PDB file of C-alpha atoms in Angstrom:
ATOM      1  CA  MET L   1     122.392-100.217   3.665  1.00  0.00           C
ATOM      2  CA  ALA L   2     123.769-103.462   5.090  1.00  0.00           C
ATOM      3  CA  ASP L   3     124.907-104.672   1.665  1.00  0.00           C
ATOM      4  CA  LYS L   4     126.971-101.530   1.021  1.00  0.00           C
ATOM      5  CA  GLN L   5     130.690-101.639   1.686  1.00  0.00           C
ATOM      6  CA  MET L   6     131.995 -99.590   4.587  1.00  0.00           C
ATOM      7  CA  LEU L   7     134.591 -96.828   4.347  1.00  0.00           C
ATOM      8  CA  LEU L   8     136.426 -95.120   7.189  1.00  0.00           C
ATOM      9  CA  LEU L   9     137.220 -91.445   6.494  1.00  0.00           C
ATOM     10  CA  VAL L  10     139.944 -89.973   8.684  1.00  0.00           C
ATOM     11  CA  ASP L  11     140.841 -86.256   8.794  1.00  0.00           C
ATOM     12  CA  ASP L  12     141.306 -83.759  11.617  1.00  0.00           C
ATOM     13  CA  GLU L  13     139.538 -81.057   9.567  1.00  0.00           C
ATOM     14  CA  PRO L  14     135.703 -81.387   9.655  1.00  0.00           C
ATOM     15  CA  THR L  15     135.432 -79.531   6.342  1.00  0.00           C
ATOM     16  CA  ASN L  16     137.449 -82.224   4.574  1.00  0.00           C
ATOM     17  CA  LEU L  17     135.274 -84.953   6.073  1.00  0.00           C
ATOM     18  CA  ARG L  18     132.133 -83.181   4.843  1.00  0.00           C
ATOM     19  CA  VAL L  19     133.543 -82.997   1.311  1.00  0.00           C
ATOM     20  CA  LEU L  20     134.309 -86.739   1.276  1.00  0.00           C
ATOM     21  CA  ARG L  21     130.901 -87.539   2.783  1.00  0.00           C
ATOM     22  CA  THR L  22     129.147 -85.625  -0.005  1.00  0.00           C
ATOM     23  CA  ILE L  23     131.098 -87.557  -2.635  1.00  0.00           C
ATOM     24  CA  LEU L  24     130.704 -91.041  -1.167  1.00  0.00           C
ATOM     25  CA  GLN L  25     127.566 -91.200   0.988  1.00  0.00           C
ATOM     26  CA  ASP L  26     125.230 -92.420  -1.776  1.00  0.00           C
ATOM     27  CA  ASP L  27     127.312 -95.516  -2.553  1.00  0.00           C
ATOM     28  CA  TYR L  28     128.899 -96.576   0.745  1.00  0.00           C
ATOM     29  CA  ARG L  29     128.362 -96.750   4.475  1.00  0.00           C
ATOM     30  CA  LEU L  30     130.648 -94.197   6.074  1.00  0.00           C
ATOM     31  CA  LEU L  31     132.507 -93.979   9.364  1.00  0.00           C
ATOM     32  CA  PHE L  32     134.336 -90.840  10.474  1.00  0.00           C
ATOM     33  CA  ALA L  33     137.368 -90.233  12.673  1.00  0.00           C
ATOM     34  CA  LYS L  34     139.165 -86.969  13.488  1.00  0.00           C
ATOM     35  CA  SER L  35     142.389 -88.503  14.826  1.00  0.00           C
ATOM     36  CA  GLY L  36     144.653 -91.485  14.310  1.00  0.00           C
ATOM     37  CA  GLU L  37     143.803 -92.905  17.726  1.00  0.00           C
ATOM     38  CA  GLU L  38     140.067 -92.720  17.011  1.00  0.00           C
ATOM     39  CA  ALA L  39     140.604 -94.334  13.610  1.00  0.00           C
ATOM     40  CA  LEU L  40     142.403 -97.329  15.111  1.00  0.00           C
ATOM     41  CA  GLN L  41     139.605 -97.814  17.626  1.00  0.00           C
ATOM     42  CA  LEU L  42     136.943 -97.735  14.894  1.00  0.00           C
ATOM     43  CA  VAL L  43     138.872-100.228  12.783  1.00  0.00           C
ATOM     44  CA  GLN L  44     138.791-102.725  15.665  1.00  0.00           C
ATOM     45  CA  GLN L  45     135.097-102.145  16.338  1.00  0.00           C
ATOM     46  CA  GLN L  46     133.626-101.853  12.828  1.00  0.00           C
ATOM     47  CA  GLN L  47     136.076-103.556  10.420  1.00  0.00           C
ATOM     48  CA  PRO L  48     135.728-101.223   7.407  1.00  0.00           C
ATOM     49  CA  ASP L  49     136.504-102.348   3.875  1.00  0.00           C
ATOM     50  CA  LEU L  50     138.782 -99.407   3.026  1.00  0.00           C
ATOM     51  CA  ILE L  51     140.255 -96.307   4.707  1.00  0.00           C
ATOM     52  CA  LEU L  52     140.683 -92.812   3.269  1.00  0.00           C
ATOM     53  CA  LEU L  53     143.348 -91.349   5.534  1.00  0.00           C
ATOM     54  CA  ASP L  54     144.753 -87.858   5.959  1.00  0.00           C
ATOM     55  CA  VAL L  55     148.522 -87.730   6.424  1.00  0.00           C
ATOM     56  CA  MET L  56     149.206 -84.573   8.431  1.00  0.00           C
ATOM     57  CA  MET L  57     147.245 -84.850  11.666  1.00  0.00           C
ATOM     58  CA  PRO L  58     148.295 -83.718  15.148  1.00  0.00           C
ATOM     59  CA  GLY L  59     149.624 -86.470  17.378  1.00  0.00           C
ATOM     60  CA  MET L  60     149.481 -89.692  15.377  1.00  0.00           C
ATOM     61  CA  THR L  61     150.071 -89.011  11.679  1.00  0.00           C
ATOM     62  CA  GLY L  62     148.521 -90.954   8.836  1.00  0.00           C
ATOM     63  CA  TYR L  63     151.874 -92.668   8.293  1.00  0.00           C
ATOM     64  CA  ASP L  64     151.777 -93.858  11.921  1.00  0.00           C
ATOM     65  CA  VAL L  65     148.227 -95.143  11.581  1.00  0.00           C
ATOM     66  CA  CYS L  66     148.994 -97.019   8.373  1.00  0.00           C
ATOM     67  CA  ALA L  67     152.136 -98.578   9.835  1.00  0.00           C
ATOM     68  CA  ARG L  68     150.148 -99.783  12.872  1.00  0.00           C
ATOM     69  CA  LEU L  69     147.495-101.334  10.643  1.00  0.00           C
ATOM     70  CA  LYS L  70     150.024-103.130   8.467  1.00  0.00           C
ATOM     71  CA  ALA L  71     151.867-104.477  11.524  1.00  0.00           C
ATOM     72  CA  SER L  72     148.782-106.392  12.712  1.00  0.00           C
ATOM     73  CA  PRO L  73     147.750-109.661  10.978  1.00  0.00           C
ATOM     74  CA  ALA L  74     144.106-108.739  11.596  1.00  0.00           C
ATOM     75  CA  THR L  75     144.306-105.484   9.622  1.00  0.00           C
ATOM     76  CA  GLN L  76     147.325-105.775   7.342  1.00  0.00           C
ATOM     77  CA  ARG L  77     145.184-106.523   4.262  1.00  0.00           C
ATOM     78  CA  LEU L  78     142.944-103.482   4.813  1.00  0.00           C
ATOM     79  CA  PRO L  79     143.580-101.030   1.922  1.00  0.00           C
ATOM     80  CA  VAL L  80     144.584 -97.502   2.891  1.00  0.00           C
ATOM     81  CA  ILE L  81     144.387 -94.542   0.495  1.00  0.00           C
ATOM     82  CA  PHE L  82     146.125 -91.392   1.647  1.00  0.00           C
ATOM     83  CA  VAL L  83     144.204 -88.159   1.004  1.00  0.00           C
ATOM     84  CA  THR L  84     146.685 -85.342   1.404  1.00  0.00           C
ATOM     85  CA  ALA L  85     147.886 -81.948   0.256  1.00  0.00           C
ATOM     86  CA  LEU L  86     151.438 -83.321   0.180  1.00  0.00           C
ATOM     87  CA  LYS L  87     152.685 -83.698  -3.389  1.00  0.00           C
ATOM     88  CA  ASP L  88     156.389 -84.321  -2.940  1.00  0.00           C
ATOM     89  CA  GLU L  89     157.688 -87.600  -4.398  1.00  0.00           C
ATOM     90  CA  ILE L  90     159.469 -88.307  -1.104  1.00  0.00           C
ATOM     91  CA  ASP L  91     156.153 -88.079   0.747  1.00  0.00           C
ATOM     92  CA  GLU L  92     154.510 -90.508  -1.678  1.00  0.00           C
ATOM     93  CA  THR L  93     157.422 -92.904  -1.419  1.00  0.00           C
ATOM     94  CA  LYS L  94     157.119 -92.858   2.371  1.00  0.00           C
ATOM     95  CA  GLY L  95     153.390 -93.516   2.137  1.00  0.00           C
ATOM     96  CA  PHE L  96     153.805 -96.545  -0.103  1.00  0.00           C
ATOM     97  CA  ALA L  97     156.629 -97.793   2.117  1.00  0.00           C
ATOM     98  CA  VAL L  98     154.316 -97.950   5.149  1.00  0.00           C
ATOM     99  CA  GLY L  99     151.700 -99.864   3.131  1.00  0.00           C
ATOM    100  CA  ALA L 100     149.303 -97.423   1.445  1.00  0.00           C
ATOM    101  CA  VAL L 101     147.800 -98.585  -1.852  1.00  0.00           C
ATOM    102  CA  ASP L 102     147.201 -95.149  -3.390  1.00  0.00           C
ATOM    103  CA  TYR L 103     147.335 -91.353  -3.025  1.00  0.00           C
ATOM    104  CA  ILE L 104     144.640 -88.739  -3.697  1.00  0.00           C
ATOM    105  CA  THR L 105     145.765 -85.122  -3.534  1.00  0.00           C
ATOM    106  CA  LYS L 106     143.756 -82.257  -2.077  1.00  0.00           C
ATOM    107  CA  PRO L 107     141.696 -80.484  -3.174  1.00  0.00           C
ATOM    108  CA  VAL L 108     140.026 -83.726  -4.202  1.00  0.00           C
ATOM    109  CA  SER L 109     138.203 -84.377  -7.456  1.00  0.00           C
ATOM    110  CA  PRO L 110     134.911 -86.249  -6.894  1.00  0.00           C
ATOM    111  CA  ALA L 111     135.433 -88.351 -10.020  1.00  0.00           C
ATOM    112  CA  VAL L 112     138.952 -89.338  -8.931  1.00  0.00           C
ATOM    113  CA  VAL L 113     137.828 -90.224  -5.396  1.00  0.00           C
ATOM    114  CA  ARG L 114     134.990 -92.438  -6.658  1.00  0.00           C
ATOM    115  CA  ALA L 115     137.210 -94.146  -9.245  1.00  0.00           C
ATOM    116  CA  ARG L 116     140.085 -94.866  -6.852  1.00  0.00           C
ATOM    117  CA  VAL L 117     137.788 -96.196  -4.138  1.00  0.00           C
ATOM    118  CA  LYS L 118     135.916 -98.428  -6.597  1.00  0.00           C
ATOM    119  CA  THR L 119     139.176 -99.772  -8.072  1.00  0.00           C
ATOM    120  CA  HIS L 120     140.720-100.731  -4.761  1.00  0.00           C
ATOM    121  CA  LEU L 121     137.535-102.277  -3.398  1.00  0.00           C
ATOM    122  CA  SER L 122     137.395-104.384  -6.582  1.00  0.00           C
ATOM    123  CA  LEU L 123     140.956-105.537  -5.951  1.00  0.00           C
ATOM    124  CA  VAL L 124     140.010-106.473  -2.385  1.00  0.00           C
ATOM    125  CA  ARG L 125     137.071-108.480  -3.679  1.00  0.00           C
ATOM    126  CA  ALA L 126     139.271-110.297  -6.211  1.00  0.00           C
ATOM    127  CA  ASP L 127     141.789-111.135  -3.481  1.00  0.00           C
ATOM    128  CA  GLU L 128     139.010-112.424  -1.208  1.00  0.00           C
ATOM    129  CA  LEU L 129     137.737-114.688  -3.995  1.00  0.00           C
ATOM    130  CA  LYS L 130     141.256-116.018  -4.585  1.00  0.00           C
ATOM    131  CA  GLN L 131     141.707-116.729  -0.880  1.00  0.00           C
ATOM    132  CA  THR L 132     138.309-118.453  -0.694  1.00  0.00           C
ATOM    133  CA  ARG L 133     139.191-120.598  -3.720  1.00  0.00           C
ATOM    134  CA  LEU L 134     142.467-121.625  -2.081  1.00  0.00           C
ATOM    135  CA  GLN L 135     140.670-122.539   1.125  1.00  0.00           C
ATOM    136  CA  VAL L 136     138.157-124.696  -0.747  1.00  0.00           C
ATOM    137  CA  ILE L 137     140.974-126.516  -2.550  1.00  0.00           C
ATOM    138  CA  GLN L 138     142.893-127.053   0.682  1.00  0.00           C
ATOM    139  CA  ARG L 139     139.822-128.426   2.436  1.00  0.00           C
ATOM    140  CA  LEU L 140     139.030-130.792  -0.418  1.00  0.00           C
ATOM    141  CA  GLY L 141     142.626-131.982  -0.252  1.00  0.00           C
ATOM    142  CA  ARG L 142     142.182-132.671   3.451  1.00  0.00           C
ATOM    143  CA  ALA L 143     138.976-134.585   2.698  1.00  0.00           C
ATOM    144  CA  ALA L 144     140.981-137.009   0.560  1.00  0.00           C
ATOM    145  CA  GLU L 145     143.449-137.530   3.413  1.00  0.00           C
ATOM    146  CA  TYR L 146     140.659-138.850   5.629  1.00  0.00           C
ATOM    147  CA  LYS L 147     140.147-141.644   3.120  1.00  0.00           C
ATOM    148  CA  ASP L 148     143.767-142.736   3.031  1.00  0.00           C
ATOM    149  CA  ASN L 149     146.733-143.666   5.172  1.00  0.00           C
ATOM    150  CA  GLU L 150     148.531-140.489   4.118  1.00  0.00           C
ATOM    151  CA  THR L 151     148.917-137.552   6.483  1.00  0.00           C
ATOM    152  CA  GLY L 152     148.428-133.849   6.042  1.00  0.00           C
ATOM    153  CA  LEU L 153     152.167-133.373   6.390  1.00  0.00           C
ATOM    154  CA  HIS L 154     152.751-135.621   3.378  1.00  0.00           C
ATOM    155  CA  VAL L 155     150.545-133.336   1.335  1.00  0.00           C
ATOM    156  CA  MET L 156     152.388-130.267   2.621  1.00  0.00           C
ATOM    157  CA  ARG L 157     155.809-131.736   1.830  1.00  0.00           C
ATOM    158  CA  MET L 158     155.026-133.014  -1.629  1.00  0.00           C
ATOM    159  CA  SER L 159     153.303-129.727  -2.532  1.00  0.00           C
ATOM    160  CA  HIS L 160     156.369-127.727  -1.536  1.00  0.00           C
ATOM    161  CA  TYR L 161     158.637-130.183  -3.360  1.00  0.00           C
ATOM    162  CA  ALA L 162     156.473-129.639  -6.433  1.00  0.00           C
ATOM    163  CA  GLN L 163     156.701-125.858  -6.156  1.00  0.00           C
ATOM    164  CA  PHE L 164     160.480-126.013  -5.796  1.00  0.00           C
ATOM    165  CA  LEU L 165     160.930-128.406  -8.729  1.00  0.00           C
ATOM    166  CA  ALA L 166     158.626-126.274 -10.885  1.00  0.00           C
ATOM    167  CA  LEU L 167     160.864-123.255 -10.304  1.00  0.00           C
ATOM    168  CA  ALA L 168     163.996-125.312 -10.928  1.00  0.00           C
ATOM    169  CA  TYR L 169     162.479-126.595 -14.185  1.00  0.00           C
ATOM    170  CA  GLY L 170     161.904-123.031 -15.365  1.00  0.00           C
ATOM    171  CA  LEU L 171     158.249-122.350 -14.624  1.00  0.00           C
ATOM    172  CA  SER L 172     157.324-118.846 -13.488  1.00  0.00           C
ATOM    173  CA  ALA L 173     156.854-117.978  -9.821  1.00  0.00           C
ATOM    174  CA  HIS L 174     153.111-117.642 -10.470  1.00  0.00           C
ATOM    175  CA  GLN L 175     152.874-121.079 -12.106  1.00  0.00           C
ATOM    176  CA  ALA L 176     154.912-122.635  -9.303  1.00  0.00           C
ATOM    177  CA  GLU L 177     152.679-121.067  -6.680  1.00  0.00           C
ATOM    178  CA  ASP L 178     149.584-122.374  -8.447  1.00  0.00           C
ATOM    179  CA  LEU L 179     151.137-125.841  -8.425  1.00  0.00           C
ATOM    180  CA  LEU L 180     151.825-125.518  -4.689  1.00  0.00           C
ATOM    181  CA  HIS L 181     148.106-124.996  -4.148  1.00  0.00           C
ATOM    182  CA  ALA L 182     146.904-127.463  -6.805  1.00  0.00           C
ATOM    183  CA  ALA L 183     149.088-130.404  -5.739  1.00  0.00           C
ATOM    184  CA  PRO L 184     147.082-131.218  -2.574  1.00  0.00           C
ATOM    185  CA  MET L 185     144.186-132.146  -4.873  1.00  0.00           C
ATOM    186  CA  HIS L 186     146.117-134.906  -6.646  1.00  0.00           C
ATOM    187  CA  ASP L 187     144.351-137.738  -4.785  1.00  0.00           C
ATOM    188  CA  ILE L 188     140.921-136.145  -4.335  1.00  0.00           C
ATOM    189  CA  GLY L 189     139.442-138.978  -6.426  1.00  0.00           C
ATOM    190  CA  LYS L 190     140.158-141.444  -3.608  1.00  0.00           C
ATOM    191  CA  ILE L 191     136.989-140.103  -1.997  1.00  0.00           C
ATOM    192  CA  GLY L 192     135.165-142.276  -4.531  1.00  0.00           C
ATOM    193  CA  ILE L 193     137.102-145.488  -3.772  1.00  0.00           C
ATOM    194  CA  ALA L 194     135.671-148.007  -1.305  1.00  0.00           C
ATOM    195  CA  ASP L 195     137.420-148.168   2.070  1.00  0.00           C
ATOM    196  CA  SER L 196     137.724-151.944   1.708  1.00  0.00           C
ATOM    197  CA  ILE L 197     140.107-151.296  -1.194  1.00  0.00           C
ATOM    198  CA  LEU L 198     141.745-148.078  -0.097  1.00  0.00           C
ATOM    199  CA  LEU L 199     142.607-149.283   3.396  1.00  0.00           C
ATOM    200  CA  LYS L 200     143.294-152.926   2.586  1.00  0.00           C
ATOM    201  CA  PRO L 201     146.518-153.933   4.380  1.00  0.00           C
ATOM    202  CA  GLY L 202     147.476-156.635   1.881  1.00  0.00           C
ATOM    203  CA  LYS L 203     147.988-156.752  -1.853  1.00  0.00           C
ATOM    204  CA  LEU L 204     145.057-155.739  -4.016  1.00  0.00           C
ATOM    205  CA  THR L 205     143.429-158.255  -6.351  1.00  0.00           C
ATOM    206  CA  ALA L 206     143.423-157.494 -10.058  1.00  0.00           C
ATOM    207  CA  GLU L 207     139.806-156.338  -9.837  1.00  0.00           C
ATOM    208  CA  GLU L 208     140.523-154.146  -6.806  1.00  0.00           C
ATOM    209  CA  TYR L 209     143.544-152.593  -8.506  1.00  0.00           C
ATOM    210  CA  GLN L 210     141.434-151.839 -11.543  1.00  0.00           C
ATOM    211  CA  GLN L 211     138.965-150.012  -9.317  1.00  0.00           C
ATOM    212  CA  MET L 212     141.814-148.115  -7.631  1.00  0.00           C
ATOM    213  CA  GLN L 213     142.981-146.956 -11.049  1.00  0.00           C
ATOM    214  CA  GLN L 214     139.710-145.073 -11.443  1.00  0.00           C
ATOM    215  CA  HIS L 215     140.583-142.474  -8.792  1.00  0.00           C
ATOM    216  CA  PRO L 216     142.276-140.049 -11.236  1.00  0.00           C
ATOM    217  CA  LEU L 217     139.123-140.046 -13.371  1.00  0.00           C
ATOM    218  CA  ILE L 218     136.945-139.575 -10.289  1.00  0.00           C
ATOM    219  CA  GLY L 219     139.177-136.709  -9.147  1.00  0.00           C
ATOM    220  CA  ALA L 220     138.883-134.937 -12.487  1.00  0.00           C
ATOM    221  CA  GLU L 221     135.119-135.348 -12.364  1.00  0.00           C
ATOM    222  CA  ILE L 222     134.942-133.922  -8.823  1.00  0.00           C
ATOM    223  CA  ILE L 223     136.891-130.814  -9.819  1.00  0.00           C
ATOM    224  CA  GLY L 224     134.947-130.478 -13.067  1.00  0.00           C
ATOM    225  CA  GLU L 225     135.136-127.718 -15.671  1.00  0.00           C
ATOM    226  CA  CYS L 226     136.470-124.469 -14.207  1.00  0.00           C
ATOM    227  CA  ASP L 227     137.326-120.964 -15.374  1.00  0.00           C
ATOM    228  CA  SER L 228     140.051-120.701 -12.720  1.00  0.00           C
ATOM    229  CA  ASP L 229     143.644-121.375 -13.803  1.00  0.00           C
ATOM    230  CA  LEU L 230     144.328-122.861 -10.383  1.00  0.00           C
ATOM    231  CA  LEU L 231     141.413-125.287 -10.504  1.00  0.00           C
ATOM    232  CA  ARG L 232     142.233-126.251 -14.086  1.00  0.00           C
ATOM    233  CA  MET L 233     145.745-127.099 -12.916  1.00  0.00           C
ATOM    234  CA  ALA L 234     144.319-129.082  -9.992  1.00  0.00           C
ATOM    235  CA  LYS L 235     142.225-131.091 -12.448  1.00  0.00           C
ATOM    236  CA  VAL L 236     145.266-131.802 -14.625  1.00  0.00           C
ATOM    237  CA  VAL L 237     147.265-132.956 -11.606  1.00  0.00           C
ATOM    238  CA  ALA L 238     144.439-135.166 -10.341  1.00  0.00           C
ATOM    239  CA  LEU L 239     143.882-136.765 -13.752  1.00  0.00           C
ATOM    240  CA  TYR L 240     147.463-137.386 -14.893  1.00  0.00           C
ATOM    241  CA  HIS L 241     149.709-137.834 -11.830  1.00  0.00           C
ATOM    242  CA  HIS L 242     149.752-141.636 -12.248  1.00  0.00           C
ATOM    243  CA  GLU L 243     150.842-141.524 -15.892  1.00  0.00           C
ATOM    244  CA  LYS L 244     154.427-142.733 -16.459  1.00  0.00           C
ATOM    245  CA  TRP L 245     157.123-141.405 -18.765  1.00  0.00           C
ATOM    246  CA  ASP L 246     157.330-144.730 -20.655  1.00  0.00           C
ATOM    247  CA  GLY L 247     153.554-144.909 -21.209  1.00  0.00           C
ATOM    248  CA  SER L 248     152.861-147.713 -18.724  1.00  0.00           C
ATOM    249  CA  GLY L 249     150.842-145.565 -16.295  1.00  0.00           C
ATOM    250  CA  TYR L 250     147.133-144.939 -15.954  1.00  0.00           C
ATOM    251  CA  PRO L 251     144.378-143.986 -16.665  1.00  0.00           C
ATOM    252  CA  HIS L 252     145.254-143.031 -20.282  1.00  0.00           C
ATOM    253  CA  GLY L 253     148.684-144.570 -20.859  1.00  0.00           C
ATOM    254  CA  LEU L 254     150.226-141.271 -21.914  1.00  0.00           C
ATOM    255  CA  ALA L 255     153.986-141.136 -22.472  1.00  0.00           C
ATOM    256  CA  GLY L 256     156.753-138.530 -22.371  1.00  0.00           C
ATOM    257  CA  GLU L 257     155.825-134.918 -22.903  1.00  0.00           C
ATOM    258  CA  ALA L 258     152.243-135.893 -23.701  1.00  0.00           C
ATOM    259  CA  ILE L 259     151.882-136.021 -19.911  1.00  0.00           C
ATOM    260  CA  PRO L 260     151.297-132.469 -18.648  1.00  0.00           C
ATOM    261  CA  LEU L 261     154.401-131.078 -16.939  1.00  0.00           C
ATOM    262  CA  GLU L 262     152.571-130.261 -13.714  1.00  0.00           C
ATOM    263  CA  ALA L 263     151.516-133.899 -13.367  1.00  0.00           C
ATOM    264  CA  ARG L 264     155.061-135.117 -14.081  1.00  0.00           C
ATOM    265  CA  ILE L 265     156.384-132.856 -11.325  1.00  0.00           C
ATOM    266  CA  VAL L 266     153.743-134.040  -8.847  1.00  0.00           C
ATOM    267  CA  ALA L 267     154.525-137.671  -9.652  1.00  0.00           C
ATOM    268  CA  VAL L 268     158.197-137.226  -8.688  1.00  0.00           C
ATOM    269  CA  SER L 269     157.308-135.203  -5.591  1.00  0.00           C
ATOM    270  CA  ASP L 270     154.636-137.633  -4.435  1.00  0.00           C
ATOM    271  CA  VAL L 271     156.726-140.781  -4.827  1.00  0.00           C
ATOM    272  CA  PHE L 272     159.831-139.258  -3.228  1.00  0.00           C
ATOM    273  CA  ASP L 273     157.885-138.282  -0.127  1.00  0.00           C
ATOM    274  CA  ALA L 274     155.924-141.536   0.026  1.00  0.00           C
ATOM    275  CA  LEU L 275     159.112-143.606  -0.041  1.00  0.00           C
ATOM    276  CA  THR L 276     160.915-141.515   2.595  1.00  0.00           C
ATOM    277  CA  SER L 277     157.935-141.507   4.988  1.00  0.00           C
ATOM    278  CA  ALA L 278     156.893-144.182   7.471  1.00  0.00           C
ATOM    279  CA  ARG L 279     153.397-145.584   7.101  1.00  0.00           C
ATOM    280  CA  PRO L 280     151.428-148.197   9.073  1.00  0.00           C
ATOM    281  CA  TYR L 281     152.227-150.709   6.334  1.00  0.00           C
ATOM    282  CA  LYS L 282     155.923-149.842   5.765  1.00  0.00           C
ATOM    283  CA  GLN L 283     159.027-148.257   7.225  1.00  0.00           C
ATOM    284  CA  ALA L 284     160.557-145.115   5.793  1.00  0.00           C
ATOM    285  CA  TRP L 285     163.244-145.649   3.196  1.00  0.00           C
ATOM    286  CA  GLY L 286     166.607-143.929   3.596  1.00  0.00           C
ATOM    287  CA  ILE L 287     167.464-141.031   1.309  1.00  0.00           C
ATOM    288  CA  GLU L 288     170.134-142.923  -0.656  1.00  0.00           C
ATOM    289  CA  GLU L 289     167.892-145.954  -1.081  1.00  0.00           C
ATOM    290  CA  THR L 290     165.131-143.688  -2.343  1.00  0.00           C
ATOM    291  CA  LEU L 291     167.453-141.926  -4.771  1.00  0.00           C
ATOM    292  CA  GLN L 292     168.644-145.252  -6.129  1.00  0.00           C
ATOM    293  CA  TYR L 293     165.038-146.168  -6.857  1.00  0.00           C
ATOM    294  CA  MET L 294     164.334-142.788  -8.464  1.00  0.00           C
ATOM    295  CA  ARG L 295     167.440-143.136 -10.646  1.00  0.00           C
ATOM    296  CA  ALA L 296     166.377-146.628 -11.702  1.00  0.00           C
ATOM    297  CA  GLN L 297     162.985-145.190 -12.736  1.00  0.00           C
ATOM    298  CA  LYS L 298     164.433-142.408 -14.907  1.00  0.00           C
ATOM    299  CA  GLY L 299     162.884-142.757 -18.326  1.00  0.00           C
ATOM    300  CA  LEU L 300     160.447-145.375 -17.023  1.00  0.00           C
ATOM    301  CA  HIS L 301     158.199-143.881 -14.346  1.00  0.00           C
ATOM    302  CA  PHE L 302     159.740-140.403 -14.227  1.00  0.00           C
ATOM    303  CA  GLU L 303     160.970-137.762 -16.633  1.00  0.00           C
ATOM    304  CA  PRO L 304     164.785-138.000 -16.384  1.00  0.00           C
ATOM    305  CA  ARG L 305     165.290-134.238 -16.102  1.00  0.00           C
ATOM    306  CA  LEU L 306     163.065-134.042 -13.019  1.00  0.00           C
ATOM    307  CA  VAL L 307     164.987-136.782 -11.225  1.00  0.00           C
ATOM    308  CA  ASP L 308     168.214-134.947 -12.053  1.00  0.00           C
ATOM    309  CA  LEU L 309     166.792-131.702 -10.651  1.00  0.00           C
ATOM    310  CA  LEU L 310     165.709-133.524  -7.497  1.00  0.00           C
ATOM    311  CA  GLU L 311     169.268-134.742  -6.944  1.00  0.00           C
ATOM    312  CA  GLN L 312     170.897-131.450  -7.860  1.00  0.00           C
ATOM    313  CA  HIS L 313     168.765-129.608  -5.327  1.00  0.00           C
ATOM    314  CA  LEU L 314     168.638-132.330  -2.693  1.00  0.00           C
ATOM    315  CA  PRO L 315     169.722-130.029   0.196  1.00  0.00           C
ATOM    316  CA  ASP L 316     166.752-127.758  -0.539  1.00  0.00           C
ATOM    317  CA  ILE L 317     164.398-130.728  -0.801  1.00  0.00           C
ATOM    318  CA  LEU L 318     165.648-132.123   2.509  1.00  0.00           C
ATOM    319  CA  ALA L 319     165.210-128.695   4.127  1.00  0.00           C
ATOM    320  CA  ILE L 320     161.535-128.788   3.079  1.00  0.00           C
ATOM    321  CA  ARG L 321     161.283-132.328   4.435  1.00  0.00           C
ATOM    322  CA  GLN L 322     162.710-131.200   7.766  1.00  0.00           C
ATOM    323  CA  ARG L 323     160.416-128.190   7.973  1.00  0.00           C
ATOM    324  CA  TRP L 324     157.320-130.385   7.622  1.00  0.00           C
ATOM    325  CA  ALA L 325     158.666-133.384   9.539  1.00  0.00           C
ATOM    326  CA  GLU L 326     156.159-135.714  11.165  1.00  0.00           C
TER     327      GLU L 326
END
């Protein structure tokens, strides 16, 4: 029983609860509540995976219960399906407005109840996997920070710069959000670089620099082959963010649009934040000084269009910088 998902069934009519129990008891662990107040208490104590909730109950209605759940960060992701005799479009609109994910009308059909519950539990599982994947990526990004002089705030700023520039360039909101989460992985390969090189205060020797240039390849190897769009993007960013528009970058010497767009965006975002941030080995550059450098590198290090977008949207970029100030 412990491996079965848990449902909370809420209805002030015992007959309705018995009907739902008959339909669902073979596949799920079931909790029962006959009022909104009792339902909220059980949610806190048992943490069900999904709630089937009657609307018209004395005292606290189903709408009230759902609104309370969605107002709390601890329970706002808990899916609520209303089970109700109400069929008016206005009633359904109100239910979705307070956060319900679906409606089942009474008298219920066993096949419909099973299908709706299974569908929404699958969506919950998919969302949990996505959140877990994001957390793994974020933690790997933090692991790279421990090997470098960079700070977590640098990673936050440059990731948000990258998301903003992606939208300005014309990428979709979904692609831009993926880049926001993939960008922190750009330097994950530094985990494989010796501290004597990575933390060296002076100029690197030719041999040391050659070893440093391996970190994009190491990063791509760490991320590996993935079936996730997000992780594939993270691999692209890790592997190509040191390529330059004129072909003088590393590790492959790609040029122009042969460099994946996501990596070109991260390159601009990373350098802009690095230059405008203080580090143990350097002072922060001023904004105008940084822009002069970025302009000088148009067509050399950076794609010209991205530098132009950075300047055109400078107030937005500086607002991000202020939000994540050190």
